[in-house]
mmCIF file of C-alpha atoms in Angstrom:
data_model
loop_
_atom_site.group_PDB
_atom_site.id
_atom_site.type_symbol
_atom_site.label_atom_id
_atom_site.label_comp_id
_atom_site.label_asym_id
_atom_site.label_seq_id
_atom_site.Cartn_x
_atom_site.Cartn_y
_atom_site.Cartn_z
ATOM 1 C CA UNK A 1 0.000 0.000 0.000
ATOM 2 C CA UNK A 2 1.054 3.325 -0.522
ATOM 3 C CA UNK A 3 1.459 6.079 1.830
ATOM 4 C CA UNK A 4 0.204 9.611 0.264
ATOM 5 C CA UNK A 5 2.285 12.614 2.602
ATOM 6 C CA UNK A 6 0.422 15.564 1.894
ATOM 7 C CA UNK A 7 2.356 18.856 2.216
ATOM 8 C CA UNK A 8 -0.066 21.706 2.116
ATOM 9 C CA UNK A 9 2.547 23.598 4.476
ATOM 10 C CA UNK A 10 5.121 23.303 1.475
ATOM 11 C CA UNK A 11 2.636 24.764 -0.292
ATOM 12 C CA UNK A 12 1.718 27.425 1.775
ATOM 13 C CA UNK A 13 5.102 28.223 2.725
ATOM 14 C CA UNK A 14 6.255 30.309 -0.563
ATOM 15 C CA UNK A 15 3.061 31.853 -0.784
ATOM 16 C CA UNK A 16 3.121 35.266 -1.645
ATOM 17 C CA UNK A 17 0.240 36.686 -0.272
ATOM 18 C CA UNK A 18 -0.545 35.692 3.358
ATOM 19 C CA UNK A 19 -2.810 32.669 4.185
ATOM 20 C CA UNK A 20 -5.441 33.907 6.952
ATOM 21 C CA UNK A 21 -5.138 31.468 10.159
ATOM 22 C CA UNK A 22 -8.954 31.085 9.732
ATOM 23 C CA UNK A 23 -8.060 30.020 5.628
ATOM 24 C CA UNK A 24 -5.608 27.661 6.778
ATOM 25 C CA UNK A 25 -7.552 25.797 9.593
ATOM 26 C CA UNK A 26 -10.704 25.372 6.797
ATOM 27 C CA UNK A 27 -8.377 23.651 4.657
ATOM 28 C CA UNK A 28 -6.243 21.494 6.706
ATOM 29 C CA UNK A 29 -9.508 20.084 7.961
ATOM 30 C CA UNK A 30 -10.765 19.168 4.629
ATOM 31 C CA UNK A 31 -7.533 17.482 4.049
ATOM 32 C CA UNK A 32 -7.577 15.121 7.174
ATOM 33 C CA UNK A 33 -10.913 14.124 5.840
ATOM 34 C CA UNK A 34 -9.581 12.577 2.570
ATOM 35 C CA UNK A 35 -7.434 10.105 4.179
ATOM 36 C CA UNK A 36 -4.155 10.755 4.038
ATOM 37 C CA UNK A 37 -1.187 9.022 5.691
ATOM 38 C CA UNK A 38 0.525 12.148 7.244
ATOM 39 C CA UNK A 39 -0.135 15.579 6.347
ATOM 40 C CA UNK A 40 2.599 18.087 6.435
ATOM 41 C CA UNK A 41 0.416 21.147 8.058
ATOM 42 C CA UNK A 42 2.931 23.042 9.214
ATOM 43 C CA UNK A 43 6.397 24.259 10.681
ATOM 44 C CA UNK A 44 7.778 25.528 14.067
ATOM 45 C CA UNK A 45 10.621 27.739 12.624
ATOM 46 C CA UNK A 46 11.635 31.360 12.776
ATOM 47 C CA UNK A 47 8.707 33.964 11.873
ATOM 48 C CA UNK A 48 11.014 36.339 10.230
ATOM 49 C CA UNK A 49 12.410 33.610 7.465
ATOM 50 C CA UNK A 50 9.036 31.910 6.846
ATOM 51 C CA UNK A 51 6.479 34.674 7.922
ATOM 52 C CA UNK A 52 3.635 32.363 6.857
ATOM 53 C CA UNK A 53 4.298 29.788 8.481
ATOM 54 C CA UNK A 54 4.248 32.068 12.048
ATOM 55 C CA UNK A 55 0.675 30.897 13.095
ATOM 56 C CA UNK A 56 1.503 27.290 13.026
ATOM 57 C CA UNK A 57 0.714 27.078 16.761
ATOM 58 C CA UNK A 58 -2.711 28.598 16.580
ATOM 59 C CA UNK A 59 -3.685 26.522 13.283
ATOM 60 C CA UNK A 60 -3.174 23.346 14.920
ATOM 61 C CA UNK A 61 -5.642 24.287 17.943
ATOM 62 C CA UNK A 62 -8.187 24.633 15.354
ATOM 63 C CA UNK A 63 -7.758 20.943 13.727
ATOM 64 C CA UNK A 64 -9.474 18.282 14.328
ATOM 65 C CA UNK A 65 -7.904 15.003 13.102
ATOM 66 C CA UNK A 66 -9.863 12.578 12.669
ATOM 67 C CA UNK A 67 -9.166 8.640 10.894
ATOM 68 C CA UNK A 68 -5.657 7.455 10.148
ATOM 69 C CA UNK A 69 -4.264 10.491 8.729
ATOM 70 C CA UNK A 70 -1.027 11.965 11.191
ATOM 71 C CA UNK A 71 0.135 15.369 11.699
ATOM 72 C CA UNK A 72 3.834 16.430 10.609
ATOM 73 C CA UNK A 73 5.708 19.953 11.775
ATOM 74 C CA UNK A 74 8.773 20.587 10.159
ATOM 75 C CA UNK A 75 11.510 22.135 12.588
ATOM 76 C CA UNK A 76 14.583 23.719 11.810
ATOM 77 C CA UNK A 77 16.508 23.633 15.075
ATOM 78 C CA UNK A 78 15.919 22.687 19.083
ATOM 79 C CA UNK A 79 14.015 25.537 20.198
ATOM 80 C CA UNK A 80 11.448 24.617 17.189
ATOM 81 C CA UNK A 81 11.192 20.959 18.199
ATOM 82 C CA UNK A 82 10.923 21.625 22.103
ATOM 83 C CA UNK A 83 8.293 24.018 20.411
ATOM 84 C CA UNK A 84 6.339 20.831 18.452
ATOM 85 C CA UNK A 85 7.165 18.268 20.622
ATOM 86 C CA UNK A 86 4.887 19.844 23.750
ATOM 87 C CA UNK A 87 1.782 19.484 20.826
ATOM 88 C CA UNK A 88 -0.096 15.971 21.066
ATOM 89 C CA UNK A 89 -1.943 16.242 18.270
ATOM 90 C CA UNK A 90 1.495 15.804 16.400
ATOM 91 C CA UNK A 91 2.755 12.287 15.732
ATOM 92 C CA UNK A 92 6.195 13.541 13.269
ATOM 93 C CA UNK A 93 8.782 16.252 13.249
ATOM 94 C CA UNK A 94 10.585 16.863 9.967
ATOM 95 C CA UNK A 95 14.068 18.412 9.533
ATOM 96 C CA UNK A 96 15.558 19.479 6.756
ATOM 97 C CA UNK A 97 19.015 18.173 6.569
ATOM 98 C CA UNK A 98 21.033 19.199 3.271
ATOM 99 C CA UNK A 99 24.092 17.457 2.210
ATOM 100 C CA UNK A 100 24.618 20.638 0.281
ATOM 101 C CA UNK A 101 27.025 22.560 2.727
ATOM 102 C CA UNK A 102 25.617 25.700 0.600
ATOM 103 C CA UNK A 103 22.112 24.834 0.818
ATOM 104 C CA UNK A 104 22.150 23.816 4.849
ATOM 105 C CA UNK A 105 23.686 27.312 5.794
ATOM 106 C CA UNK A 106 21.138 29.104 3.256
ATOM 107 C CA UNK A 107 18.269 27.007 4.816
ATOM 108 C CA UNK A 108 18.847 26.863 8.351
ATOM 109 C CA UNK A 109 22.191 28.864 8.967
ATOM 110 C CA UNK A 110 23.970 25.911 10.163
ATOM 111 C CA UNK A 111 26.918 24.024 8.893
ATOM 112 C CA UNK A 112 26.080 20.053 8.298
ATOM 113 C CA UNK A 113 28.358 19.276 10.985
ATOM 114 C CA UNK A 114 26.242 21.624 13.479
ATOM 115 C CA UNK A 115 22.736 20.591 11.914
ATOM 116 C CA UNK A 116 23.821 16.866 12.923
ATOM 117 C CA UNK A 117 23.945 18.293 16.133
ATOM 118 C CA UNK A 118 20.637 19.371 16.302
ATOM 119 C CA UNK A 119 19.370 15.976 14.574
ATOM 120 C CA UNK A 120 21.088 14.184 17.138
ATOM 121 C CA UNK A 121 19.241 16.430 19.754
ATOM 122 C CA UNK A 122 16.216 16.052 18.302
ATOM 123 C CA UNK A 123 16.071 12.629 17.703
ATOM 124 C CA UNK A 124 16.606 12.175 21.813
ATOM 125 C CA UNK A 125 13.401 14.768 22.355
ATOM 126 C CA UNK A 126 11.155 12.338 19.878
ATOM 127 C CA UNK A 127 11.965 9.479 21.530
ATOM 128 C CA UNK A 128 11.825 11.034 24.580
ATOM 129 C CA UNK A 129 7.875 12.663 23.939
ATOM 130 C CA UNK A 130 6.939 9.912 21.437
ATOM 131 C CA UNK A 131 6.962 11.040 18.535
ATOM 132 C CA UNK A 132 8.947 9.983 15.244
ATOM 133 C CA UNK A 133 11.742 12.223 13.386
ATOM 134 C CA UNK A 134 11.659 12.537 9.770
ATOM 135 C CA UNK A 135 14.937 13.350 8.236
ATOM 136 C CA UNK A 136 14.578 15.175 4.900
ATOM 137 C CA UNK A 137 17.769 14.341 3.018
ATOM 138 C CA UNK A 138 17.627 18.282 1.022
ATOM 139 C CA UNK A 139 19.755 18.485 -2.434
ATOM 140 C CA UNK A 140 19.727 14.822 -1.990
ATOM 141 C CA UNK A 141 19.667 13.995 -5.991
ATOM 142 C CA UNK A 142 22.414 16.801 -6.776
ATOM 143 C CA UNK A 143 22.618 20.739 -6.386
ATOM 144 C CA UNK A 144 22.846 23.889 -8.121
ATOM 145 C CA UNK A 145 25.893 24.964 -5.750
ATOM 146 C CA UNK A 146 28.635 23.172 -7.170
ATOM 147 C CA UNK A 147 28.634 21.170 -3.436
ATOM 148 C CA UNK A 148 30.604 17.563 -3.727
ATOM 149 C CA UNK A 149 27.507 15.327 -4.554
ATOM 150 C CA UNK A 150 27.340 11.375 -5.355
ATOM 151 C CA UNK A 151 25.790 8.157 -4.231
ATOM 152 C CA UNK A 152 28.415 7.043 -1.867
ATOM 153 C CA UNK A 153 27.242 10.328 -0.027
ATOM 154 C CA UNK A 154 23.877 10.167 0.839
ATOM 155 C CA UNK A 155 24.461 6.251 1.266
ATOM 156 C CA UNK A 156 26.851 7.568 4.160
ATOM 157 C CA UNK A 157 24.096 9.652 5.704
ATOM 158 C CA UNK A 158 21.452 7.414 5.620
ATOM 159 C CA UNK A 159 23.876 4.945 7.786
ATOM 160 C CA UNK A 160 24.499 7.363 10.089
ATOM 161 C CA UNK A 161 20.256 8.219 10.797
ATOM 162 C CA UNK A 162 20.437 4.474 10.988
ATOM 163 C CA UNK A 163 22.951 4.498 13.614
ATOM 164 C CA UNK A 164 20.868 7.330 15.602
ATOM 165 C CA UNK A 165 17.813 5.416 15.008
ATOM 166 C CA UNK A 166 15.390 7.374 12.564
ATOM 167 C CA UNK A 167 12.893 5.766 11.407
ATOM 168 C CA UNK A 168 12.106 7.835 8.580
ATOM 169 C CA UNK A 169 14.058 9.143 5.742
ATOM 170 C CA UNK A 170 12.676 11.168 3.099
ATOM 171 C CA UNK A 171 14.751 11.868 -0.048
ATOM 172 C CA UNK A 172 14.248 15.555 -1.432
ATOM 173 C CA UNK A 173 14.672 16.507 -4.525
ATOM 174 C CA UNK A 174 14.787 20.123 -3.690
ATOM 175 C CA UNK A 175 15.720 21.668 -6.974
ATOM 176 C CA UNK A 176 14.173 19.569 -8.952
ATOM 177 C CA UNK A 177 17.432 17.730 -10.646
ATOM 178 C CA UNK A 178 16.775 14.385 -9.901
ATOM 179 C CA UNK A 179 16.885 12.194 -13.030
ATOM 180 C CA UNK A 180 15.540 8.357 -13.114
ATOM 181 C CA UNK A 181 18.589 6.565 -12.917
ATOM 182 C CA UNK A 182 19.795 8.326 -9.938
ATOM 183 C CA UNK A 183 16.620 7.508 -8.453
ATOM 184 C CA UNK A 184 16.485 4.178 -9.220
ATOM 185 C CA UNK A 185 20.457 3.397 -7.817
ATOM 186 C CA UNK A 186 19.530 5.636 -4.667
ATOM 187 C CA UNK A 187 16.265 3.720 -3.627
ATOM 188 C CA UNK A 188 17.516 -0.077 -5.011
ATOM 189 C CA UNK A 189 20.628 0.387 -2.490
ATOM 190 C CA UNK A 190 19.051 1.914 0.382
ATOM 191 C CA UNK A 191 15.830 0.052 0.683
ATOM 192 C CA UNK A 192 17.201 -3.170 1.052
ATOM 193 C CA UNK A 193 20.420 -2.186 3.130
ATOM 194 C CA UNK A 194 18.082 -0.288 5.619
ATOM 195 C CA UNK A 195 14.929 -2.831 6.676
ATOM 196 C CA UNK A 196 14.444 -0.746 9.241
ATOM 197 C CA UNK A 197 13.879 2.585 8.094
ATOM 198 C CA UNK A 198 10.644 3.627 5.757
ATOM 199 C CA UNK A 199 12.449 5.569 3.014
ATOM 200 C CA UNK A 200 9.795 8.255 1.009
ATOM 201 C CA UNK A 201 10.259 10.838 -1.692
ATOM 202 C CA UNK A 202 10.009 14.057 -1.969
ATOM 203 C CA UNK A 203 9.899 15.223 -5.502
ATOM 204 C CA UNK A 204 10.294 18.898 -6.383
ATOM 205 C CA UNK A 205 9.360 18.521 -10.603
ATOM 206 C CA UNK A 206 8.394 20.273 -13.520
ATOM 207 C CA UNK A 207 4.541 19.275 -15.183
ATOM 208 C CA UNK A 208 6.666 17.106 -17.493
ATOM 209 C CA UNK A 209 8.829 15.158 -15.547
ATOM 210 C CA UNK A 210 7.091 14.056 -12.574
ATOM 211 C CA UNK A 211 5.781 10.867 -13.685
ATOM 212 C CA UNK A 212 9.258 9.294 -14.734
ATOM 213 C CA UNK A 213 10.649 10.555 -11.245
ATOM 214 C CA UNK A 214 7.858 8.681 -9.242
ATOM 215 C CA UNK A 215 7.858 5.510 -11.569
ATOM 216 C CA UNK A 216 11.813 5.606 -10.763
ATOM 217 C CA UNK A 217 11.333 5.312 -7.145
ATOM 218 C CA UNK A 218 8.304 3.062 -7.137
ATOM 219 C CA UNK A 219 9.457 0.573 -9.406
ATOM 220 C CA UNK A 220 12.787 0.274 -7.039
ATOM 221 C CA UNK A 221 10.274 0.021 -3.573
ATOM 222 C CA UNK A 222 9.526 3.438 -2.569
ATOM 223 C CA UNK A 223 5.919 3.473 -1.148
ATOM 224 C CA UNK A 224 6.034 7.088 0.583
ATOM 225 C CA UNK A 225 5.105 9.910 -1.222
ATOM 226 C CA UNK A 226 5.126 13.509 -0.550
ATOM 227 C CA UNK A 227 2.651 15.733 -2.889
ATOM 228 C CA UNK A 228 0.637 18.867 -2.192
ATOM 229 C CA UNK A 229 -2.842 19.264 -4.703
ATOM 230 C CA UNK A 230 -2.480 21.201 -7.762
ATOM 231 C CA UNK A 231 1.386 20.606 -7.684
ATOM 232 C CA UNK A 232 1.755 24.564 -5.167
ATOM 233 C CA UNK A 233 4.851 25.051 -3.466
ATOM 234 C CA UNK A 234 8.739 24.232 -3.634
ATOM 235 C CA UNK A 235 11.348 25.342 -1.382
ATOM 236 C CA UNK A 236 11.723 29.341 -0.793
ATOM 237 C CA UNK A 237 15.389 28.569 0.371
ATOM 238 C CA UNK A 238 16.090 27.408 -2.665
ATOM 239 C CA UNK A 239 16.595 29.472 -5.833
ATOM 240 C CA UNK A 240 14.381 32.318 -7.371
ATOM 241 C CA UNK A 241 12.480 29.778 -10.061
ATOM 242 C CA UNK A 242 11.190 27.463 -8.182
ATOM 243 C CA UNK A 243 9.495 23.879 -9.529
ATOM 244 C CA UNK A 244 6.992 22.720 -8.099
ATOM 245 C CA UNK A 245 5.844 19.812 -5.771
ATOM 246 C CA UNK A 246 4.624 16.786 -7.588
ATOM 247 C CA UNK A 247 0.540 17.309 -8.163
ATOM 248 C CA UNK A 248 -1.206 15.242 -5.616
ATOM 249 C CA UNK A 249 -3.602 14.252 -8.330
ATOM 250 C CA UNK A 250 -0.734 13.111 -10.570
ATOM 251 C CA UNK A 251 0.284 11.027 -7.854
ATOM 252 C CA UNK A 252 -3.638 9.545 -8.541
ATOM 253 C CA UNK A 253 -3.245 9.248 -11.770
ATOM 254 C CA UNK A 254 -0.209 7.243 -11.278
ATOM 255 C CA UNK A 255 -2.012 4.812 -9.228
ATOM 256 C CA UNK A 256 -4.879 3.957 -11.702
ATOM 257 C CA UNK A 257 -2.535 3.368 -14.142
ATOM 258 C CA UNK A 258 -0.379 1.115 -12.228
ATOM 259 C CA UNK A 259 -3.849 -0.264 -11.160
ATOM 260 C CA UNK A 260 -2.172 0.410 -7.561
ATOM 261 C CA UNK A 261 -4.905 0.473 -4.790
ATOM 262 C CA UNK A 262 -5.408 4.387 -4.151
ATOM 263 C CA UNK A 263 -5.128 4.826 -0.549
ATOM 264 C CA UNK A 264 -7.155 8.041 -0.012
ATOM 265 C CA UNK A 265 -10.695 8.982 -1.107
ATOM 266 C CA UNK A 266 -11.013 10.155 -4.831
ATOM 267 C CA UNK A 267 -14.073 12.165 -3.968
ATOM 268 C CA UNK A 268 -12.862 14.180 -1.279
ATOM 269 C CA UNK A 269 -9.455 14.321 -2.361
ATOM 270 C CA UNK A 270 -11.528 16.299 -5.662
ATOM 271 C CA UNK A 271 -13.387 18.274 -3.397
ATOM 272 C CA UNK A 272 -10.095 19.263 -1.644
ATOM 273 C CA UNK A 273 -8.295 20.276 -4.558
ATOM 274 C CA UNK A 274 -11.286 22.702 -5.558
ATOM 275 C CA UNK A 275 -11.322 24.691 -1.911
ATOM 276 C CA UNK A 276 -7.342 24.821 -2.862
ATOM 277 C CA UNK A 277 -8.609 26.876 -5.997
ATOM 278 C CA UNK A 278 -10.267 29.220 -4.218
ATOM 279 C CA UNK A 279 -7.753 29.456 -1.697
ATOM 280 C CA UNK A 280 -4.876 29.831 -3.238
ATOM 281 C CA UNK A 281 -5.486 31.143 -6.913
ATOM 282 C CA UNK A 282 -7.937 33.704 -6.294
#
């Protein structure tokens, strides 16, 4: 079965014109109605880089999960996580951690060697206040930077998470370079060398690429899937022209032609991507 990750926060998180609190809490709601695995609602990191993000506290008092579906915050350092873990609703904290020495001081201000710091941190506060850790491996297909990048590399990170424990592992594709083959070697190696870790994607794509990136990772045993409806959002850290996540709906589509059992409801999943209309394109 596979696991749809909806990331409506990645979404909103770029958004040029601010999201109303009120806005955000209608939507999130609709989306824990449609039955995904984990939604991505929000983040607990500093208001001044990611000023939409800064009402991430009062948003969640307003949600009311309901089914299977499990609440993600993405954190960027301790304070944020001491910040998410004190939240029961939330079940995951994600953390961005680039093997892009460029890309981890431009997203977080932290060299890798500090960030592993924090991960290591972190991962003790999860465990501590049950919850699980997400480890987003950023720039983890390549970057733009010119950063030392290969196989052997993220291979070497994804043993140490092992060694700390994660559980989960998400590889991002935060610039939107990753190409099928590199896909396929990343996810063939890892998956069987790491039982114990649930490795997803995280697929930043243009409209005519996506389908080749997600067959690439599928077809070597990737079941986790991060999307946001419509295909909104990418990484403002990033660079100016940003691609976008893969479409939610694409993901969909990909299931019905794989004749793959969709694990979240068609109907509402419509109805969801319609409020996102008028939310975010109007």
């Amino acid at each position: 079965m596979l696991k749809f990750i909806e990331c409506p926060r990645d979404a909103m998180q770029g958004w040029p014109t601010q999201i109303s609190t009120a806005d955000k809490v209608r939507y999130l709601n609709v989306l824990l109605d449609v039955g995904f695995d984990t939604l991505d609602f929000g983040s607990f990191v500093s208001a001044k880089a990611i000023p939409q993000m800064a009402d991430t506290a009062e948003v969640l008092k307003g949600l009311q999960p309901a089914g299977k579906t499990k609440l993600l915050a993405i954190v960027a350092n301790v304070r944020g996580a001491e910040d998410a873990v004190s939240h029961d609703a939330i079940h995951y904290l994600g953390f961005p951690f680039s093997i892009s020495e460029t890309f981890q001081l431009r997203n977080t201000n932290k060299t890798i060697a500090e960030a592993l710091e924090q991960v290591q941190t972190i991962q003790e506060l999860c465990v501590k206040n049950s919850k699980q850790l997400v480890i987003y491996i950023s720039m983890g297909f390549g970057n733009p930077y010119g950063d030392p990048y290969d196989a052997g590399t993220v291979l070497y990170w994804a043993n140490t998470f092992a060694e700390l424990e994660v559980p989960v592992v998400s590889l991002a594709d935060t610039v939107g370079v990753a190409q099928p083959a590199g896909i396929a070697e990343l996810f063939s190696k890892l998956i069987p060398a790491y039982p114990e870790i649930e490795f997803g994607a995280h697929f930043h794509s243009t409209p005519q690429t996506w389908e080749e990136k997600i067959a690439a990772a599928y077809d070597n045993g990737c079941r986790r899937f991060d999307s946001a409806i419509r295909g909104i959002g990418g990484c403002p850290m990033a660079q100016d022209d940003l691609v976008g996540n893969i479409a939610t709906e694409n993901l969909a589509a990909f299931c019905h032609t794989r004749k793959i059992a969709l694990p979240v409801n068609e109907e509402k999943l419509m109805a969801a991507a319609l409020l996102a209309d008028q939310i975010f394109l109007h």
